[in-house]
């Protein structure tokens, strides 16, 4: 009965063999030393995100934990205990970036650099590997939760603690002018995001030009968390999406009540599913055991064969 339910609900293909009560007992000879035993693999169930974005889903060895998406094929990963590598889904191979003394905190990467914030210091190393990590400090503010590598600089922020930067590879740590009370969204944009989860921000600031964009919450919406264009919030227990000016309001009951932080690439919101604001499409997350993890641009879950199944949102093509 359980197999039948799984087949109907989850789409698994299940074959159940019932033993015969009169079957004779057959002794099994000892296996021959050196002869590998046959390996029977259960087909990996196809999730909704794989049906929608097959080019963005792959499996990598279970020793890796995704840290961040880099591009359409490369994902930054952590190998225990504190080794940073780049896994390439096109080749199925990983390359060493750096071995650290302890696991990194918040991590970001682009095509040239990897950076992280640890205990009161910021570290960085070239993505190509082969160089010794550099650490600089002290880092002002506690609980740094947003970091980004942009060209030749790394920028980061703690809640309402201002936005800070370090020019790579040999600059000094400095606070960006005009960033007091702001939180990094996506460089060069920062936001006056309140600490109260039910509160709404009021403005986005372009820290490169000084331009300010007002944020207007749609009627009854609370807890807005925004990218440069799109925001998520809550109204009457439902997740809602809107533009920063309050327009294009969309109610999405398939998302969790509080979608969470700013969207990835001002496009993807993650709750109980992945909502693509560009395509106005909600794709459920359906890992076999119901558990999954999220990192910037990456969603992962345990594969049946012991590997890690990965959805790389950087590999999702633009909506037509």
Short mmCIF file of C-alpha atoms in Angstrom, two decimals:
data_model
loop_
_atom_site.label_atom_id
_atom_site.label_comp_id
_atom_site.label_asym_id
_atom_site.label_seq_id
_atom_site.Cartn_x
_atom_site.Cartn_y
_atom_site.Cartn_z
CA UNK A 1 0.00 0.00 0.00
CA UNK A 2 2.84 2.41 0.90
CA UNK A 3 4.55 1.77 -2.43
CA UNK A 4 1.29 2.45 -4.25
CA UNK A 5 0.79 5.72 -2.40
CA UNK A 6 4.36 6.84 -3.19
CA UNK A 7 3.83 5.95 -6.85
CA UNK A 8 0.70 8.08 -7.04
CA UNK A 9 1.80 11.06 -4.92
CA UNK A 10 5.47 11.35 -5.79
CA UNK A 11 5.54 9.83 -9.24
CA UNK A 12 7.96 7.06 -8.25
CA UNK A 13 8.05 3.84 -10.21
CA UNK A 14 7.82 1.10 -7.60
CA UNK A 15 8.01 -2.67 -8.13
CA UNK A 16 6.97 -4.77 -5.13
CA UNK A 17 7.95 -8.46 -4.99
CA UNK A 18 6.02 -10.56 -2.47
CA UNK A 19 7.86 -13.69 -1.23
CA UNK A 20 6.18 -17.02 -1.77
CA UNK A 21 5.40 -18.87 1.48
CA UNK A 22 6.48 -22.16 -0.11
CA UNK A 23 9.69 -20.91 -1.65
CA UNK A 24 12.60 -23.26 -0.93
CA UNK A 25 15.54 -22.01 1.12
CA UNK A 26 18.62 -21.78 -1.11
CA UNK A 27 22.03 -21.44 0.48
CA UNK A 28 24.13 -18.58 -0.92
CA UNK A 29 27.79 -19.41 -1.61
CA UNK A 30 30.48 -17.13 -0.23
CA UNK A 31 31.36 -14.35 -2.67
CA UNK A 32 34.61 -14.71 -4.55
CA UNK A 33 37.25 -12.32 -3.24
CA UNK A 34 37.86 -9.50 -5.69
CA UNK A 35 34.52 -9.90 -7.49
CA UNK A 36 32.46 -6.69 -7.14
CA UNK A 37 28.90 -7.14 -6.01
CA UNK A 38 26.26 -5.78 -8.37
CA UNK A 39 25.09 -2.26 -7.52
CA UNK A 40 21.39 -1.60 -7.94
CA UNK A 41 20.60 2.09 -8.18
CA UNK A 42 17.12 3.44 -7.66
CA UNK A 43 16.26 5.99 -10.34
CA UNK A 44 16.38 9.54 -9.03
CA UNK A 45 12.84 10.99 -8.90
CA UNK A 46 12.41 13.92 -11.26
CA UNK A 47 11.52 17.06 -9.31
CA UNK A 48 9.40 19.94 -10.54
CA UNK A 49 12.42 22.23 -10.86
CA UNK A 50 14.21 19.65 -13.01
CA UNK A 51 11.20 19.30 -15.28
CA UNK A 52 11.08 23.07 -15.69
CA UNK A 53 14.83 23.82 -15.79
CA UNK A 54 16.62 20.55 -16.70
CA UNK A 55 19.78 22.36 -17.81
CA UNK A 56 20.17 23.87 -14.33
CA UNK A 57 20.01 20.65 -12.25
CA UNK A 58 22.93 18.26 -11.71
CA UNK A 59 24.38 15.84 -9.16
CA UNK A 60 27.76 16.22 -7.48
CA UNK A 61 29.60 14.10 -4.88
CA UNK A 62 28.18 14.15 -1.37
CA UNK A 63 31.42 15.48 0.12
CA UNK A 64 30.62 18.93 -1.26
CA UNK A 65 28.35 21.60 0.21
CA UNK A 66 27.29 24.37 -2.19
CA UNK A 67 28.30 27.88 -1.13
CA UNK A 68 27.28 30.08 -4.06
CA UNK A 69 26.53 30.08 -7.78
CA UNK A 70 29.28 31.53 -9.97
CA UNK A 71 27.89 31.10 -13.48
CA UNK A 72 25.81 28.67 -15.54
CA UNK A 73 28.13 25.70 -14.95
CA UNK A 74 30.30 26.57 -11.94
CA UNK A 75 29.34 26.44 -8.28
CA UNK A 76 31.52 27.37 -5.34
CA UNK A 77 31.60 24.48 -2.85
CA UNK A 78 33.01 23.64 0.55
CA UNK A 79 34.78 20.33 1.08
CA UNK A 80 35.31 19.29 4.71
CA UNK A 81 36.76 20.55 6.82
CA UNK A 82 37.57 23.96 5.32
CA UNK A 83 38.57 23.59 1.68
CA UNK A 84 37.01 25.86 -0.96
CA UNK A 85 36.70 24.39 -4.45
CA UNK A 86 34.91 25.16 -7.69
CA UNK A 87 32.72 22.38 -9.08
CA UNK A 88 32.03 22.47 -12.81
CA UNK A 89 28.83 20.66 -13.79
CA UNK A 90 29.89 20.61 -17.47
CA UNK A 91 32.98 18.49 -16.75
CA UNK A 92 31.97 16.85 -13.46
CA UNK A 93 35.27 17.94 -11.94
CA UNK A 94 36.31 20.20 -9.08
CA UNK A 95 39.35 22.47 -8.82
CA UNK A 96 41.00 23.63 -5.62
CA UNK A 97 40.74 27.32 -4.72
CA UNK A 98 42.12 27.44 -1.18
CA UNK A 99 42.43 25.51 2.06
CA UNK A 100 41.52 27.62 5.09
CA UNK A 101 42.22 27.19 8.77
CA UNK A 102 38.47 27.14 9.51
CA UNK A 103 35.23 27.10 7.53
CA UNK A 104 34.41 30.52 6.04
CA UNK A 105 31.43 32.63 7.07
CA UNK A 106 29.39 34.38 4.41
CA UNK A 107 30.95 33.71 0.98
CA UNK A 108 30.72 35.40 -2.41
CA UNK A 109 32.43 34.87 -5.75
CA UNK A 110 32.58 36.17 -9.28
CA UNK A 111 34.68 34.99 -12.20
CA UNK A 112 37.92 36.29 -10.67
CA UNK A 113 37.75 36.32 -6.86
CA UNK A 114 36.35 34.50 -3.84
CA UNK A 115 35.75 36.49 -0.66
CA UNK A 116 34.34 35.72 2.77
CA UNK A 117 33.79 37.36 6.13
CA UNK A 118 35.05 35.49 9.19
CA UNK A 119 35.55 36.46 12.80
CA UNK A 120 36.04 40.24 12.53
CA UNK A 121 38.01 39.99 9.29
CA UNK A 122 37.48 39.71 5.56
CA UNK A 123 39.40 37.18 3.47
CA UNK A 124 39.88 36.78 -0.25
CA UNK A 125 41.75 34.67 -2.78
CA UNK A 126 41.83 34.43 -6.60
CA UNK A 127 39.25 31.98 -7.95
CA UNK A 128 41.82 30.29 -10.16
CA UNK A 129 43.58 28.91 -7.07
CA UNK A 130 47.26 28.49 -6.39
CA UNK A 131 47.52 31.60 -4.20
CA UNK A 132 47.61 32.04 -0.46
CA UNK A 133 44.44 33.55 1.07
CA UNK A 134 44.74 37.14 2.28
CA UNK A 135 42.94 38.36 5.41
CA UNK A 136 42.34 41.93 6.48
CA UNK A 137 40.55 43.52 9.41
CA UNK A 138 39.07 44.60 11.59
CA UNK A 139 35.54 44.34 10.17
CA UNK A 140 33.16 46.79 11.82
CA UNK A 141 29.71 45.61 12.86
CA UNK A 142 28.44 42.22 13.95
CA UNK A 143 26.50 39.54 12.14
CA UNK A 144 27.64 40.39 8.62
CA UNK A 145 25.06 38.65 6.48
CA UNK A 146 25.51 40.03 2.97
CA UNK A 147 28.66 40.06 0.87
CA UNK A 148 29.34 40.47 -2.83
CA UNK A 149 32.36 40.48 -5.13
CA UNK A 150 32.07 43.09 -7.85
CA UNK A 151 34.99 43.45 -10.23
CA UNK A 152 37.99 44.61 -8.24
CA UNK A 153 36.24 45.11 -4.90
CA UNK A 154 34.39 43.16 -2.24
CA UNK A 155 31.43 44.84 -0.51
CA UNK A 156 29.49 43.70 2.55
CA UNK A 157 27.07 44.83 5.25
CA UNK A 158 25.53 43.92 8.58
CA UNK A 159 21.92 44.86 9.42
CA UNK A 160 21.61 48.68 9.37
CA UNK A 161 25.38 48.89 9.94
CA UNK A 162 26.25 50.59 6.70
CA UNK A 163 27.95 49.14 3.61
CA UNK A 164 31.71 48.55 3.60
CA UNK A 165 34.22 47.74 0.90
CA UNK A 166 37.75 46.61 0.24
CA UNK A 167 39.52 47.22 -3.07
CA UNK A 168 41.24 44.06 -4.30
CA UNK A 169 43.91 42.98 -3.83
CA UNK A 170 45.62 45.53 -1.57
CA UNK A 171 43.14 48.18 -0.53
CA UNK A 172 41.98 49.32 2.88
CA UNK A 173 38.62 48.61 4.53
CA UNK A 174 36.36 51.65 4.41
CA UNK A 175 32.70 52.49 4.80
CA UNK A 176 31.00 53.69 1.64
CA UNK A 177 29.86 57.29 1.85
CA UNK A 178 26.11 57.71 2.27
CA UNK A 179 25.54 54.13 3.50
CA UNK A 180 24.73 54.84 7.16
CA UNK A 181 21.69 52.84 8.21
CA UNK A 182 21.63 50.88 4.96
CA UNK A 183 21.99 47.20 4.10
CA UNK A 184 23.52 45.81 0.90
CA UNK A 185 21.03 44.49 -1.64
CA UNK A 186 22.89 44.07 -4.92
CA UNK A 187 25.75 46.40 -5.72
CA UNK A 188 25.44 49.32 -6.14
CA UNK A 189 22.02 49.21 -4.47
CA UNK A 190 21.48 49.36 -0.71
CA UNK A 191 18.27 49.60 1.32
CA UNK A 192 17.02 50.91 4.67
CA UNK A 193 15.69 47.48 5.62
CA UNK A 194 14.26 47.53 9.18
CA UNK A 195 15.18 45.00 11.85
CA UNK A 196 11.48 44.38 12.54
CA UNK A 197 10.46 41.53 10.23
CA UNK A 198 7.03 43.12 9.82
CA UNK A 199 8.42 46.53 8.94
CA UNK A 200 8.81 47.85 5.41
CA UNK A 201 11.81 49.68 3.95
CA UNK A 202 11.26 53.12 2.49
CA UNK A 203 14.11 53.66 0.02
CA UNK A 204 16.74 52.13 -2.21
CA UNK A 205 19.99 54.03 -2.65
CA UNK A 206 22.47 53.69 -5.50
CA UNK A 207 25.77 54.01 -3.65
CA UNK A 208 27.68 54.66 -6.87
CA UNK A 209 25.56 57.62 -8.02
CA UNK A 210 23.64 58.71 -4.93
CA UNK A 211 20.29 58.20 -6.64
CA UNK A 212 17.42 57.35 -4.26
CA UNK A 213 14.35 55.34 -5.27
CA UNK A 214 11.33 55.46 -2.92
CA UNK A 215 9.74 52.12 -1.95
CA UNK A 216 5.98 52.08 -1.69
CA UNK A 217 4.33 49.09 -0.04
CA UNK A 218 1.04 48.02 -1.61
CA UNK A 219 -2.01 48.28 0.63
CA UNK A 220 -1.82 45.95 3.64
CA UNK A 221 1.58 44.48 2.75
CA UNK A 222 4.10 43.97 5.56
CA UNK A 223 7.67 42.72 5.80
CA UNK A 224 8.85 43.81 2.37
CA UNK A 225 12.29 42.55 1.37
CA UNK A 226 13.48 43.98 -1.92
CA UNK A 227 15.90 43.75 -4.77
CA UNK A 228 16.48 46.71 -7.09
CA UNK A 229 13.14 46.06 -8.85
CA UNK A 230 11.09 43.39 -7.06
CA UNK A 231 9.97 43.00 -3.45
CA UNK A 232 8.35 40.19 -1.46
CA UNK A 233 6.12 40.61 1.58
CA UNK A 234 3.05 39.31 3.39
CA UNK A 235 -0.61 40.27 3.34
CA UNK A 236 -3.36 38.40 5.20
CA UNK A 237 -1.08 35.38 5.63
CA UNK A 238 -0.25 35.09 1.93
CA UNK A 239 3.09 35.83 0.28
CA UNK A 240 2.89 38.70 -2.17
CA UNK A 241 5.27 40.05 -4.80
CA UNK A 242 5.31 43.64 -6.01
CA UNK A 243 7.49 46.17 -7.76
CA UNK A 244 9.31 48.70 -5.58
CA UNK A 245 6.73 51.34 -6.54
CA UNK A 246 3.86 49.14 -5.30
CA UNK A 247 2.69 48.06 -8.75
CA UNK A 248 2.38 44.60 -10.33
CA UNK A 249 1.03 43.04 -7.12
CA UNK A 250 0.92 39.22 -7.24
CA UNK A 251 -0.37 36.87 -4.53
CA UNK A 252 1.46 33.55 -4.30
CA UNK A 253 0.02 31.06 -1.80
CA UNK A 254 2.61 28.45 -2.80
CA UNK A 255 5.38 30.49 -1.21
CA UNK A 256 5.99 30.56 2.50
CA UNK A 257 4.33 33.40 4.39
CA UNK A 258 7.63 35.22 4.71
CA UNK A 259 9.65 34.65 1.58
CA UNK A 260 12.81 35.97 3.19
CA UNK A 261 15.77 37.96 1.97
CA UNK A 262 16.28 39.92 -1.24
CA UNK A 263 15.90 37.96 -4.48
CA UNK A 264 18.77 36.33 -6.32
CA UNK A 265 19.66 38.47 -9.36
CA UNK A 266 16.52 40.54 -8.72
CA UNK A 267 14.52 37.64 -10.12
CA UNK A 268 14.27 34.49 -8.00
CA UNK A 269 12.44 34.32 -4.66
CA UNK A 270 12.72 31.09 -2.66
CA UNK A 271 10.04 29.86 -0.25
CA UNK A 272 8.26 26.52 -0.57
CA UNK A 273 9.00 26.91 -4.25
CA UNK A 274 11.12 29.04 -6.56
CA UNK A 275 9.23 32.03 -7.89
CA UNK A 276 10.61 33.57 -11.08
CA UNK A 277 9.44 37.19 -11.08
CA UNK A 278 10.65 37.69 -14.63
CA UNK A 279 8.46 34.88 -15.97
CA UNK A 280 5.70 35.19 -13.31
CA UNK A 281 6.07 31.47 -12.60
CA UNK A 282 6.17 29.44 -9.40
CA UNK A 283 8.06 26.13 -9.53
CA UNK A 284 7.71 23.85 -6.46
CA UNK A 285 10.77 22.42 -4.70
CA UNK A 286 10.17 18.67 -4.38
CA UNK A 287 13.19 16.85 -2.91
CA UNK A 288 12.42 13.18 -2.12
CA UNK A 289 12.79 13.58 1.66
CA UNK A 290 11.26 17.06 1.77
CA UNK A 291 14.49 18.70 2.99
CA UNK A 292 16.67 21.13 1.09
CA UNK A 293 19.29 23.83 1.68
CA UNK A 294 19.77 27.24 0.14
CA UNK A 295 22.86 29.31 -0.63
CA UNK A 296 23.15 32.38 -2.91
CA UNK A 297 21.85 31.20 -6.27
CA UNK A 298 21.93 27.52 -5.27
CA UNK A 299 19.36 25.08 -3.88
CA UNK A 300 20.49 21.56 -2.95
CA UNK A 301 19.12 18.35 -1.49
CA UNK A 302 20.29 14.81 -0.81
CA UNK A 303 20.24 12.51 -3.82
CA UNK A 304 19.17 8.89 -3.44
CA UNK A 305 22.56 7.54 -4.47
CA UNK A 306 24.30 9.53 -1.72
CA UNK A 307 25.27 12.48 -3.91
CA UNK A 308 24.05 16.06 -3.75
CA UNK A 309 21.40 17.22 -6.17
CA UNK A 310 21.86 20.88 -7.11
CA UNK A 311 19.69 23.53 -8.73
CA UNK A 312 21.93 26.31 -10.06
CA UNK A 313 19.71 29.36 -10.62
CA UNK A 314 22.51 31.05 -12.55
CA UNK A 315 21.92 28.45 -15.27
CA UNK A 316 18.25 29.32 -15.75
CA UNK A 317 17.92 31.20 -19.06
CA UNK A 318 16.13 34.54 -19.27
CA UNK A 319 12.36 34.32 -19.68
CA UNK A 320 11.10 35.01 -23.18
#
